[in-house]
Structures are given as C-alpha cells and as structure tokens.
Backbone as numpy.savetxt, mean C-alpha at the origin, in Angstrom:
# Nx Ny Nz CAx CAy CAz Cx Cy Cz
29.64 -7.14 -9.59 30.03 -5.77 -9.26 29.46 -5.36 -7.92
28.17 -5.62 -7.73 27.52 -5.26 -6.47 28.17 -6.00 -5.31
28.45 -7.29 -5.50 29.04 -8.09 -4.42 30.40 -7.53 -4.02
31.25 -7.21 -5.01 32.60 -6.73 -4.72 32.59 -5.37 -4.04
31.62 -4.49 -4.40 31.64 -3.13 -3.89 30.85 -2.96 -2.60
29.87 -3.83 -2.37 28.98 -3.60 -1.24 28.91 -4.77 -0.27
28.91 -6.01 -0.77 28.68 -7.18 0.08 29.85 -8.16 0.07
31.06 -7.66 -0.07 32.22 -8.55 -0.20 32.49 -9.36 1.06
31.95 -8.89 2.22 32.19 -9.62 3.46 31.02 -10.52 3.85
30.05 -10.69 2.95 28.88 -11.53 3.25 29.28 -13.00 3.27
28.82 -13.72 4.29 29.09 -15.15 4.39 28.02 -15.93 3.63
28.28 -17.20 3.42 27.32 -18.05 2.74 26.03 -18.17 3.56
26.15 -18.24 4.87 24.98 -18.33 5.75 24.10 -17.09 5.63
24.74 -15.91 5.58 23.99 -14.66 5.43 23.30 -14.59 4.07
23.97 -15.07 3.04 23.35 -15.08 1.71 22.15 -16.02 1.68
22.29 -17.19 2.33 21.18 -18.16 2.36 19.96 -17.57 3.06
20.18 -16.77 4.11 19.06 -16.15 4.82 18.28 -15.24 3.87
18.99 -14.40 3.12 18.32 -13.50 2.17 17.63 -14.29 1.08
18.33 -15.32 0.59 17.77 -16.13 -0.51 16.49 -16.83 -0.08
16.50 -17.44 1.10 15.32 -18.16 1.57 14.17 -17.20 1.89
14.50 -16.00 2.34 13.46 -15.01 2.62 12.74 -14.61 1.33
13.53 -14.38 0.30 12.95 -14.04 -1.01 12.18 -15.23 -1.59
12.75 -16.43 -1.46 12.10 -17.64 -1.98 10.77 -17.89 -1.27
10.76 -17.69 0.05 9.53 -17.88 0.83 8.46 -16.89 0.40
8.88 -15.67 0.12 7.93 -14.65 -0.33 7.28 -15.06 -1.66
8.09 -15.57 -2.56 7.57 -16.02 -3.86 6.62 -17.20 -3.69
7.02 -18.16 -2.87 6.18 -19.34 -2.67 4.86 -18.96 -1.99
4.93 -18.05 -1.03 3.72 -17.61 -0.35 2.78 -16.91 -1.34
3.35 -16.11 -2.23 2.55 -15.44 -3.26 1.84 -16.46 -4.15
2.53 -17.52 -4.50 1.92 -18.57 -5.34 0.82 -19.32 -4.59
1.04 -19.54 -3.28 0.01 -20.19 -2.47 -1.25 -19.32 -2.41
-1.05 -18.01 -2.24 -2.18 -17.08 -2.24 -2.93 -17.14 -3.56
-2.19 -17.19 -4.67 -2.81 -17.28 -5.99 -3.66 -18.54 -6.13
-3.11 -19.66 -5.68 -3.86 -20.92 -5.75 -5.08 -20.90 -4.82
-4.94 -20.20 -3.67 -6.06 -20.10 -2.74 -7.22 -19.33 -3.33
-6.93 -18.48 -4.30 -7.99 -17.76 -5.03 -8.53 -18.61 -6.17
-7.61 -19.06 -7.02 -8.00 -19.62 -8.31 -8.64 -21.01 -8.19
-8.08 -21.91 -7.37 -8.62 -23.27 -7.27 -10.05 -23.31 -6.70
-10.33 -22.65 -5.57 -11.72 -22.64 -5.10 -12.66 -21.94 -6.08
-12.17 -20.88 -6.72 -13.01 -20.15 -7.68 -13.42 -21.07 -8.83
-12.47 -21.85 -9.33 -12.78 -22.79 -10.42 -13.76 -23.86 -9.95
-13.58 -24.32 -8.71 -14.47 -25.36 -8.16 -15.89 -24.81 -8.00
-16.04 -23.63 -7.40 -17.36 -23.04 -7.18 -18.04 -22.73 -8.51
-17.24 -22.28 -9.48 -17.77 -21.97 -10.82 -18.34 -23.23 -11.46
-17.57 -24.30 -11.37 -17.99 -25.56 -11.99 -19.25 -26.13 -11.33
-19.38 -25.91 -10.02 -20.53 -26.41 -9.28 -21.79 -25.55 -9.52
-21.59 -24.38 -10.14 -22.72 -23.49 -10.38 -23.16 -22.72 -9.16
-22.27 -22.51 -8.22 -22.62 -21.83 -6.98 -22.44 -20.31 -7.07
-21.95 -19.80 -8.19 -21.69 -18.37 -8.32 -22.77 -17.72 -9.17
-23.30 -16.60 -8.67 -24.24 -15.83 -9.47 -23.48 -15.09 -10.56
-24.22 -14.53 -11.50 -23.55 -13.83 -12.60 -22.70 -12.65 -12.11
-23.23 -11.78 -11.23 -22.38 -10.69 -10.71 -21.15 -11.21 -9.97
-21.33 -12.32 -9.21 -20.21 -12.87 -8.45 -19.15 -13.45 -9.38
-19.57 -13.98 -10.53 -18.60 -14.49 -11.51 -17.69 -13.37 -11.99
-18.28 -12.21 -12.27 -17.46 -11.06 -12.68 -16.51 -10.63 -11.59
-16.99 -10.65 -10.35 -16.15 -10.27 -9.21 -15.00 -11.26 -9.04
-15.30 -12.55 -9.15 -14.28 -13.59 -8.99 -13.23 -13.48 -10.09
-13.67 -13.25 -11.32 -12.73 -13.08 -12.43 -11.80 -11.88 -12.20
-12.39 -10.80 -11.69 -11.59 -9.59 -11.43 -10.55 -9.85 -10.35
-10.96 -10.55 -9.28 -10.03 -10.85 -8.19 -8.91 -11.78 -8.65
-9.26 -12.82 -9.42 -8.24 -13.74 -9.92 -7.30 -13.03 -10.88
-7.85 -12.12 -11.68 -7.02 -11.33 -12.57 -6.05 -10.44 -11.81
-6.53 -9.85 -10.70 -5.67 -9.02 -9.86 -4.55 -9.83 -9.24
-4.85 -11.07 -8.83 -3.82 -11.94 -8.26 -2.70 -12.18 -9.27
-3.08 -12.52 -10.50 -2.08 -12.77 -11.55 -1.30 -11.50 -11.87
-2.01 -10.36 -11.92 -1.36 -9.08 -12.20 -0.37 -8.72 -11.10
-0.74 -9.03 -9.85 0.14 -8.76 -8.71 1.45 -9.55 -8.84
1.35 -10.82 -9.22 2.55 -11.63 -9.41 3.42 -11.10 -10.53
2.79 -10.68 -11.62 3.53 -10.11 -12.75 4.25 -8.83 -12.36
3.56 -7.99 -11.59 4.19 -6.75 -11.13 5.37 -7.04 -10.20
5.23 -8.08 -9.37 6.33 -8.44 -8.47 7.57 -8.83 -9.24
7.40 -9.65 -10.29 8.54 -10.03 -11.14 9.15 -8.80 -11.81
8.29 -7.92 -12.31 8.74 -6.71 -13.01 9.51 -5.80 -12.06
9.07 -5.74 -10.81 9.74 -4.92 -9.81 11.12 -5.48 -9.48
11.18 -6.78 -9.17 12.46 -7.40 -8.80 13.46 -7.31 -9.95
12.98 -7.42 -11.17 13.84 -7.33 -12.35 14.61 -6.01 -12.39
13.94 -4.93 -11.94 14.61 -3.62 -11.96 15.76 -3.55 -10.98
15.73 -4.38 -9.92 16.82 -4.38 -8.95 18.01 -5.20 -9.38
17.87 -5.98 -10.44 18.95 -6.83 -10.93 19.67 -6.23 -12.13
19.21 -5.07 -12.58 19.81 -4.43 -13.75 21.00 -3.58 -13.31
22.06 -3.59 -14.13 23.23 -2.78 -13.84 22.91 -1.30 -14.06
23.24 -0.47 -13.06 23.03 0.97 -13.16 24.39 1.66 -13.01
25.00 2.11 -14.10 26.34 2.69 -14.04 26.46 3.86 -13.07
25.36 4.62 -12.87 25.46 5.79 -12.00 25.31 5.44 -10.52
24.80 4.23 -10.19 24.64 3.85 -8.79 24.79 2.34 -8.63
25.83 1.77 -9.24 25.99 0.32 -9.23 26.26 -0.23 -7.83
26.73 0.65 -6.92 27.06 0.17 -5.58 25.86 0.19 -4.63
24.71 0.68 -5.10 23.51 0.72 -4.27 22.38 0.01 -5.01
22.32 -1.30 -4.94 21.26 -2.03 -5.66 19.90 -1.78 -5.03
18.96 -1.36 -5.83 17.60 -1.16 -5.34 16.63 -1.27 -6.50
15.41 -1.67 -6.18 14.40 -1.77 -7.21 13.87 -0.38 -7.52
13.23 -0.25 -8.68 12.64 1.03 -9.07 11.54 1.41 -8.08
11.58 2.64 -7.58 10.54 3.09 -6.65 9.17 3.17 -7.32
9.16 3.38 -8.63 7.89 3.41 -9.37 7.25 2.02 -9.39
8.06 1.02 -9.67 7.55 -0.36 -9.72 7.18 -0.87 -8.33
7.95 -0.43 -7.32 7.63 -0.81 -5.95 6.28 -0.23 -5.53
6.04 1.02 -5.88 4.76 1.66 -5.56 3.61 0.98 -6.30
3.85 0.59 -7.55 2.80 -0.11 -8.32 2.50 -1.47 -7.69
3.53 -2.17 -7.24 3.36 -3.49 -6.62 2.58 -3.37 -5.31
2.93 -2.38 -4.50 2.24 -2.16 -3.24 0.79 -1.72 -3.49
0.62 -0.80 -4.44 -0.73 -0.32 -4.74 -1.64 -1.43 -5.22
-1.10 -2.29 -6.06 -1.87 -3.44 -6.55 -2.25 -4.37 -5.41
-1.33 -4.58 -4.48 -1.60 -5.45 -3.32 -2.70 -4.86 -2.45
-2.67 -3.54 -2.25 -3.69 -2.89 -1.43 -5.07 -2.99 -2.08
-5.11 -2.80 -3.39 -6.38 -2.90 -4.11 -6.92 -4.33 -4.01
-6.03 -5.32 -4.20 -6.43 -6.72 -4.12 -6.94 -7.06 -2.73
-6.23 -6.64 -1.72 -6.63 -6.94 -0.34 -7.97 -6.27 -0.01
-8.10 -4.99 -0.37 -9.32 -4.25 -0.07 -10.52 -4.85 -0.80
-10.33 -5.20 -2.07 -11.42 -5.79 -2.85 -11.83 -7.14 -2.28
-10.84 -7.93 -1.83 -11.14 -9.24 -1.23 -11.92 -9.07 0.06
-11.47 -8.14 0.90 -12.14 -7.90 2.19 -13.56 -7.39 1.96
-13.72 -6.44 1.04 -15.02 -5.87 0.74 -15.99 -6.96 0.24
-15.49 -7.81 -0.66 -16.33 -8.88 -1.21 -16.73 -9.87 -0.12
-15.76 -10.25 0.70 -16.04 -11.20 1.77 -17.06 -10.67 2.77
-16.88 -9.43 3.20 -17.80 -8.84 4.17 -19.19 -8.64 3.56
-19.25 -8.33 2.26 -20.54 -8.16 1.58 -21.33 -9.46 1.58
-20.62 -10.59 1.49 -21.29 -11.89 1.49 -21.66 -12.34 2.90
-20.82 -12.01 3.88 -21.03 -12.49 5.24 -22.02 -11.64 6.04
-22.00 -10.32 5.79 -22.82 -9.42 6.59 -23.88 -8.74 5.72
-25.15 -8.80 6.12 -26.19 -8.12 5.34 -26.00 -6.61 5.39
-26.32 -5.95 4.28 -26.14 -4.51 4.21 -27.26 -3.80 4.98
-26.90 -2.80 5.77 -27.88 -2.04 6.53 -28.69 -1.14 5.60
-29.99 -1.12 5.79 -30.86 -0.21 5.03 -31.04 1.06 5.86
-30.27 2.09 5.52 -30.32 3.34 6.27 -30.98 4.42 5.43
-31.68 5.35 6.07 -32.27 6.47 5.33 -31.17 7.36 4.75
-31.32 7.72 3.48 -30.29 8.50 2.80 -30.39 9.97 3.20
-30.01 10.27 4.42 -30.04 11.65 4.90 -28.84 12.42 4.36
-28.92 13.74 4.45 -27.82 14.59 3.97 -26.54 14.31 4.76
-26.68 14.11 6.07 -25.51 13.84 6.92 -24.85 12.51 6.56
-25.69 11.51 6.29 -25.15 10.19 5.95 -24.40 10.23 4.61
-24.95 10.95 3.65 -24.29 11.09 2.35 -22.94 11.80 2.51
-22.92 12.83 3.35 -21.67 13.55 3.60 -20.65 12.64 4.28
-21.11 11.83 5.22 -20.21 10.90 5.91 -19.61 9.90 4.92
-20.46 9.39 4.02 -19.99 8.42 3.03 -18.96 9.06 2.10
-19.23 10.27 1.64 -18.29 10.97 0.76 -16.97 11.24 1.48
-17.06 11.64 2.74 -15.85 11.92 3.51 -15.05 10.64 3.75
-15.77 9.53 3.98 -15.08 8.24 4.17 -14.34 7.83 2.91
-14.95 8.04 1.74 -14.29 7.71 0.48 -13.05 8.59 0.27
-13.18 9.88 0.60 -12.03 10.78 0.49 -10.89 10.39 1.42
-11.25 9.98 2.64 -10.24 9.53 3.61 -9.55 8.27 3.13
-10.32 7.38 2.51 -9.74 6.15 1.95 -8.70 6.48 0.88
-9.05 7.41 0.00 -8.13 7.81 -1.07 -6.86 8.43 -0.49
-7.00 9.23 0.56 -5.85 9.87 1.19 -4.93 8.83 1.84
-5.52 7.85 2.51 -4.72 6.78 3.14 -4.00 5.97 2.07
-4.69 5.68 0.97 -4.07 4.94 -0.14 -2.87 5.71 -0.70
-3.04 7.01 -0.89 -1.95 7.85 -1.40 -0.78 7.89 -0.42
-1.09 7.93 0.87 -0.04 7.93 1.89 0.77 6.64 1.85
0.06 5.51 1.70 0.75 4.22 1.61 1.65 4.16 0.37
1.15 4.66 -0.75 1.98 4.67 -1.97 3.21 5.55 -1.79
3.05 6.67 -1.10 4.22 7.53 -0.86 5.24 6.81 0.01
4.77 5.90 0.88 5.69 5.10 1.68 6.54 4.17 0.83
5.97 3.70 -0.29 6.73 2.86 -1.21 7.88 3.65 -1.84
7.65 4.92 -2.12 8.72 5.76 -2.67 9.80 6.02 -1.61
9.38 6.16 -0.34 10.35 6.31 0.75 11.24 5.07 0.83
10.61 3.89 0.75 11.37 2.64 0.83 12.27 2.46 -0.38
11.74 2.75 -1.57 12.50 2.54 -2.80 13.72 3.43 -2.91
13.65 4.63 -2.32 14.77 5.58 -2.40 15.61 5.61 -1.12
15.29 4.74 -0.15 15.93 4.80 1.17 15.81 6.20 1.76
14.67 6.85 1.49 14.48 8.23 1.93 14.36 8.36 3.44
14.05 7.26 4.11 13.97 7.30 5.56 15.30 7.55 6.24
16.39 7.38 5.49 17.73 7.57 6.06 18.21 9.01 5.97
17.46 9.86 5.27 17.93 11.24 5.03 17.78 12.08 6.29
16.61 12.06 6.91 16.37 12.81 8.14 15.73 11.86 9.16
16.19 11.94 10.41 15.63 11.06 11.44 15.10 11.84 12.63
14.76 13.11 12.42 14.18 13.94 13.48 12.75 14.32 13.11
11.94 14.55 14.15 10.53 14.90 13.92 10.06 15.81 15.06
9.28 16.84 14.83 8.62 17.15 13.56 9.49 17.90 12.54
10.61 18.48 13.02 11.50 19.17 12.07 12.33 18.16 11.31
12.83 18.59 10.15 13.75 17.77 9.36 15.12 18.40 9.53
15.94 17.82 10.41 17.19 18.47 10.80 16.86 19.64 11.70
17.34 20.82 11.32 17.08 22.03 12.10 16.01 22.90 11.46
15.37 22.42 10.40 14.42 23.26 9.66 13.07 22.57 9.51
12.03 23.38 9.41 10.71 22.84 9.13 10.60 22.43 7.67
11.20 23.24 6.79 11.23 22.92 5.36 12.69 22.84 4.93
13.19 21.66 4.54 14.61 21.49 4.21 15.03 22.33 3.00
16.33 22.66 2.97 16.87 23.48 1.87 16.83 22.77 0.53
17.01 21.44 0.55 17.12 20.70 -0.71 15.78 20.08 -1.14
14.68 20.71 -0.71 13.35 20.16 -1.03 13.08 20.16 -2.53
13.59 21.18 -3.23 13.37 21.30 -4.68 14.71 21.36 -5.41
15.63 20.47 -5.03 16.99 20.51 -5.59 17.05 19.98 -7.01
16.11 19.11 -7.41 16.15 18.49 -8.73 15.43 19.35 -9.76
15.82 19.20 -10.99 15.16 19.90 -12.10 14.80 18.87 -13.17
13.57 18.95 -13.73 12.49 19.89 -13.42 11.89 19.65 -12.04
11.07 20.61 -11.58 10.54 20.58 -10.22 9.72 19.32 -9.94
8.94 18.88 -10.92 8.07 17.72 -10.72 8.85 16.46 -10.37
10.09 16.40 -10.83 10.93 15.22 -10.59 11.22 15.03 -9.10
11.21 16.12 -8.33 11.49 16.04 -6.90 10.48 15.17 -6.17
9.23 15.21 -6.60 8.16 14.48 -5.91 8.40 12.98 -5.92
9.05 12.48 -6.99 9.21 11.04 -7.15 10.65 10.55 -7.00
11.63 11.46 -7.08 13.03 11.01 -7.13 13.95 11.68 -6.13
13.53 12.76 -5.51 14.34 13.43 -4.50 14.02 12.84 -3.13
14.97 12.13 -2.49 14.69 11.49 -1.20 14.16 12.45 -0.13
14.68 13.67 -0.11 14.21 14.66 0.88 12.75 15.01 0.65
12.39 15.29 -0.60 11.01 15.64 -0.92 10.07 14.47 -0.67
10.52 13.28 -1.02 9.70 12.08 -0.82 9.41 11.86 0.67
10.43 12.03 1.53 10.20 11.88 2.96 9.29 13.00 3.48
9.50 14.22 3.00 8.69 15.37 3.42 7.22 15.13 3.05
6.97 14.70 1.82 5.60 14.44 1.36 4.95 13.34 2.19
5.72 12.30 2.51 5.18 11.17 3.29 4.78 11.63 4.69
5.58 12.50 5.27 5.25 13.04 6.60 3.94 13.85 6.54
3.85 14.74 5.55 2.66 15.59 5.41 1.42 14.73 5.17
1.55 13.75 4.28 0.41 12.88 3.98 0.01 12.05 5.19
0.99 11.58 5.96 0.69 10.81 7.17 -0.08 11.64 8.19
0.38 12.87 8.42 -0.31 13.77 9.36 -1.71 14.08 8.85
-1.84 14.31 7.54 -3.14 14.60 6.94 -4.09 13.41 7.09
-3.55 12.20 6.94 -4.39 11.00 7.06 -4.93 10.84 8.48
-4.06 11.02 9.47 -4.50 10.90 10.87 -5.53 11.98 11.19
-5.31 13.18 10.68 -6.25 14.28 10.89 -7.61 13.97 10.25
-7.58 13.44 9.03 -8.81 13.10 8.32 -9.58 11.99 9.05
-8.87 10.98 9.54 -9.52 9.89 10.27 -10.15 10.42 11.56
-9.44 11.31 12.25 -9.97 11.90 13.48 -11.24 12.69 13.20
-11.21 13.51 12.13 -12.38 14.30 11.76 -13.55 13.40 11.36
-13.24 12.29 10.66 -14.28 11.34 10.28 -14.94 10.74 11.52
-14.13 10.39 12.51 -14.65 9.81 13.74 -15.54 10.81 14.47
-15.07 12.05 14.60 -15.84 13.07 15.33 -17.15 13.37 14.61
-17.12 13.40 13.29 -18.33 13.66 12.52 -19.32 12.50 12.66
-18.79 11.28 12.70 -19.66 10.10 12.81 -20.40 10.06 14.14
-19.83 10.70 15.17 -20.46 10.69 16.49 -21.75 11.52 16.51
-21.91 12.38 15.52 -23.09 13.25 15.48 -24.25 12.62 14.73
-24.01 11.43 14.15 -25.03 10.79 13.32 -25.46 9.48 13.97
-26.75 9.19 13.99 -27.20 7.87 14.49 -26.80 6.77 13.51
-25.90 5.90 13.95 -25.37 4.85 13.09 -25.55 3.49 13.77
-25.61 2.41 12.98 -25.68 1.07 13.56 -24.41 0.76 14.36
-24.52 -0.17 15.29 -23.40 -0.52 16.17 -22.20 -0.99 15.37
-22.45 -1.76 14.30 -21.35 -2.29 13.50 -20.56 -1.16 12.84
-21.27 -0.14 12.37 -20.61 0.99 11.73 -19.79 1.78 12.73
-20.35 1.97 13.93 -19.61 2.70 14.96 -18.33 1.95 15.36
-18.44 0.65 15.44 -17.25 -0.16 15.76 -16.20 -0.02 14.68
-16.62 0.03 13.42 -15.68 0.15 12.31 -14.95 1.49 12.36
-15.69 2.57 12.61 -15.07 3.90 12.66 -14.14 4.01 13.86
-14.54 3.47 15.00 -13.68 3.51 16.19 -12.42 2.68 15.98
-12.55 1.53 15.33 -11.39 0.69 15.04 -10.43 1.40 14.09
-11.00 2.11 13.12 -10.17 2.88 12.18 -9.36 3.93 12.92
-10.01 4.63 13.85 -9.30 5.65 14.62 -8.17 5.03 15.45
-8.45 3.90 16.09 -7.43 3.22 16.91 -6.23 2.78 16.09
-6.51 2.19 14.92 -5.44 1.69 14.06 -4.61 2.86 13.50
-5.28 3.96 13.15 -4.58 5.14 12.62 -3.59 5.68 13.64
-4.03 5.79 14.91 -3.12 6.32 15.93 -2.03 5.32 16.28
-2.34 4.05 16.24 -1.32 3.03 16.47 -0.25 3.09 15.38
-0.70 3.27 14.13 0.23 3.36 12.99 1.12 4.59 13.12
C-alpha cells in the first residue's frame, strides 16, 4: 500500500540505497554491542574489574542490549498499517524519543565512566559558589537532554516541515493552531506545530542556560581542565 501510494516511482537502485543504509545501521549497532560486551567479559574473567566497576560494566552492557531492543521496537512501529495515515509511513514519535534518549544516556554514561578512569578527580573546596555551579550544571544538562528528546518528536512527526521561518512561525510569534488538539496535553506530543514551537523554546532556553553557566563559571577559581570543559560547552552550544 505504501509503495503504490507514495513510492511507486522508486527504482531498484534507490531501494537498495535505503536498504543498505538501514542494514549498515543495524550492523554498526551490533558491532558497538560487541565492543562493549566482549572486552567486558574478558576483563571480568581476568579479575581486572573492581566490585564497583563490575556494577558499572553490567549497567552499561545492559543499556547496550536495551538500546538494541528499543531500536527494533521503534522500527516495528513504522511497518504497521495505519488506516488513518497509510500514505505517510513513519515510526512512532514516542518510540523514537525513547530510542534517542536511551542512546544519549548510554553515550553519556560511557563517556563519564571513561573520563573517571583516565583523569583523576580534582579535590576542590566545597564552597557555596562551587555547589551552586554544580547544581546549575546538572540543571543545564537536564534541559539539554529534554531539548534533544523534543527534537525526536520533531523528527517523528515531520514537524520541521510545518514552519520554516525564524524567529516567527509564519507571520505570528505564537501560531493559531498551537492548541488545536483535544485534550490540551495531546498537543505537546502529537501536534506538529506545538512540537516545533516547544523545540524552538527549549533550544533557546538551552543556549541561554549554557551562556549563563559559562558567565557564572568565570567568577569562580576553577582548574584549567574545568574551564576548558565549560568553554567547549559554550562553543558547541552556539555551533549547534
């Protein structure tokens, strides 16, 4: 049905390109899984892992397997017949967001674990300013994570195609159809206009939070490595 209504002019070469792209993604995911699990089993058997590290390794390997399971569950939703939108095949935006969120958690946990092993932790005095900086950094992290998840909803609903002007959406700051769905809560996750609007607001809020974090960090005596990290965060935020 999808082929006849949407892709009837697709050639075999074009289909092979999509097929190999998807196949490569699956194979790469399996290689990543083996890159976690095989060395982990080897190090475990050799007795090179401390007890806390064993728990960390088990959690990371579990996340890898969970990520693969979520990927299958997500793709499955795009292969199901949907009578109300059979001509627009797409995966569930909820499952896409879960898949992306799981990947971000896995990547962040891997990076955090690796850096904790490679770089000794700085012993800094627990001043009031430092505690505030740490709390603000955690809040900024949560905001960036939420912004990324909202991007998955934009992708899942093709919400990026609704409005292509910035900072206004069309001719208005707040679109007319922002709360077109009922009940109201449904708009946040299923209305393409609202999803794009939320993603814009969250993106601006994230850049603002990163900027404030950088400016606040300049007032505190910090190690060179920490200053480099905050400056790199600011650069990447503005590049994004």
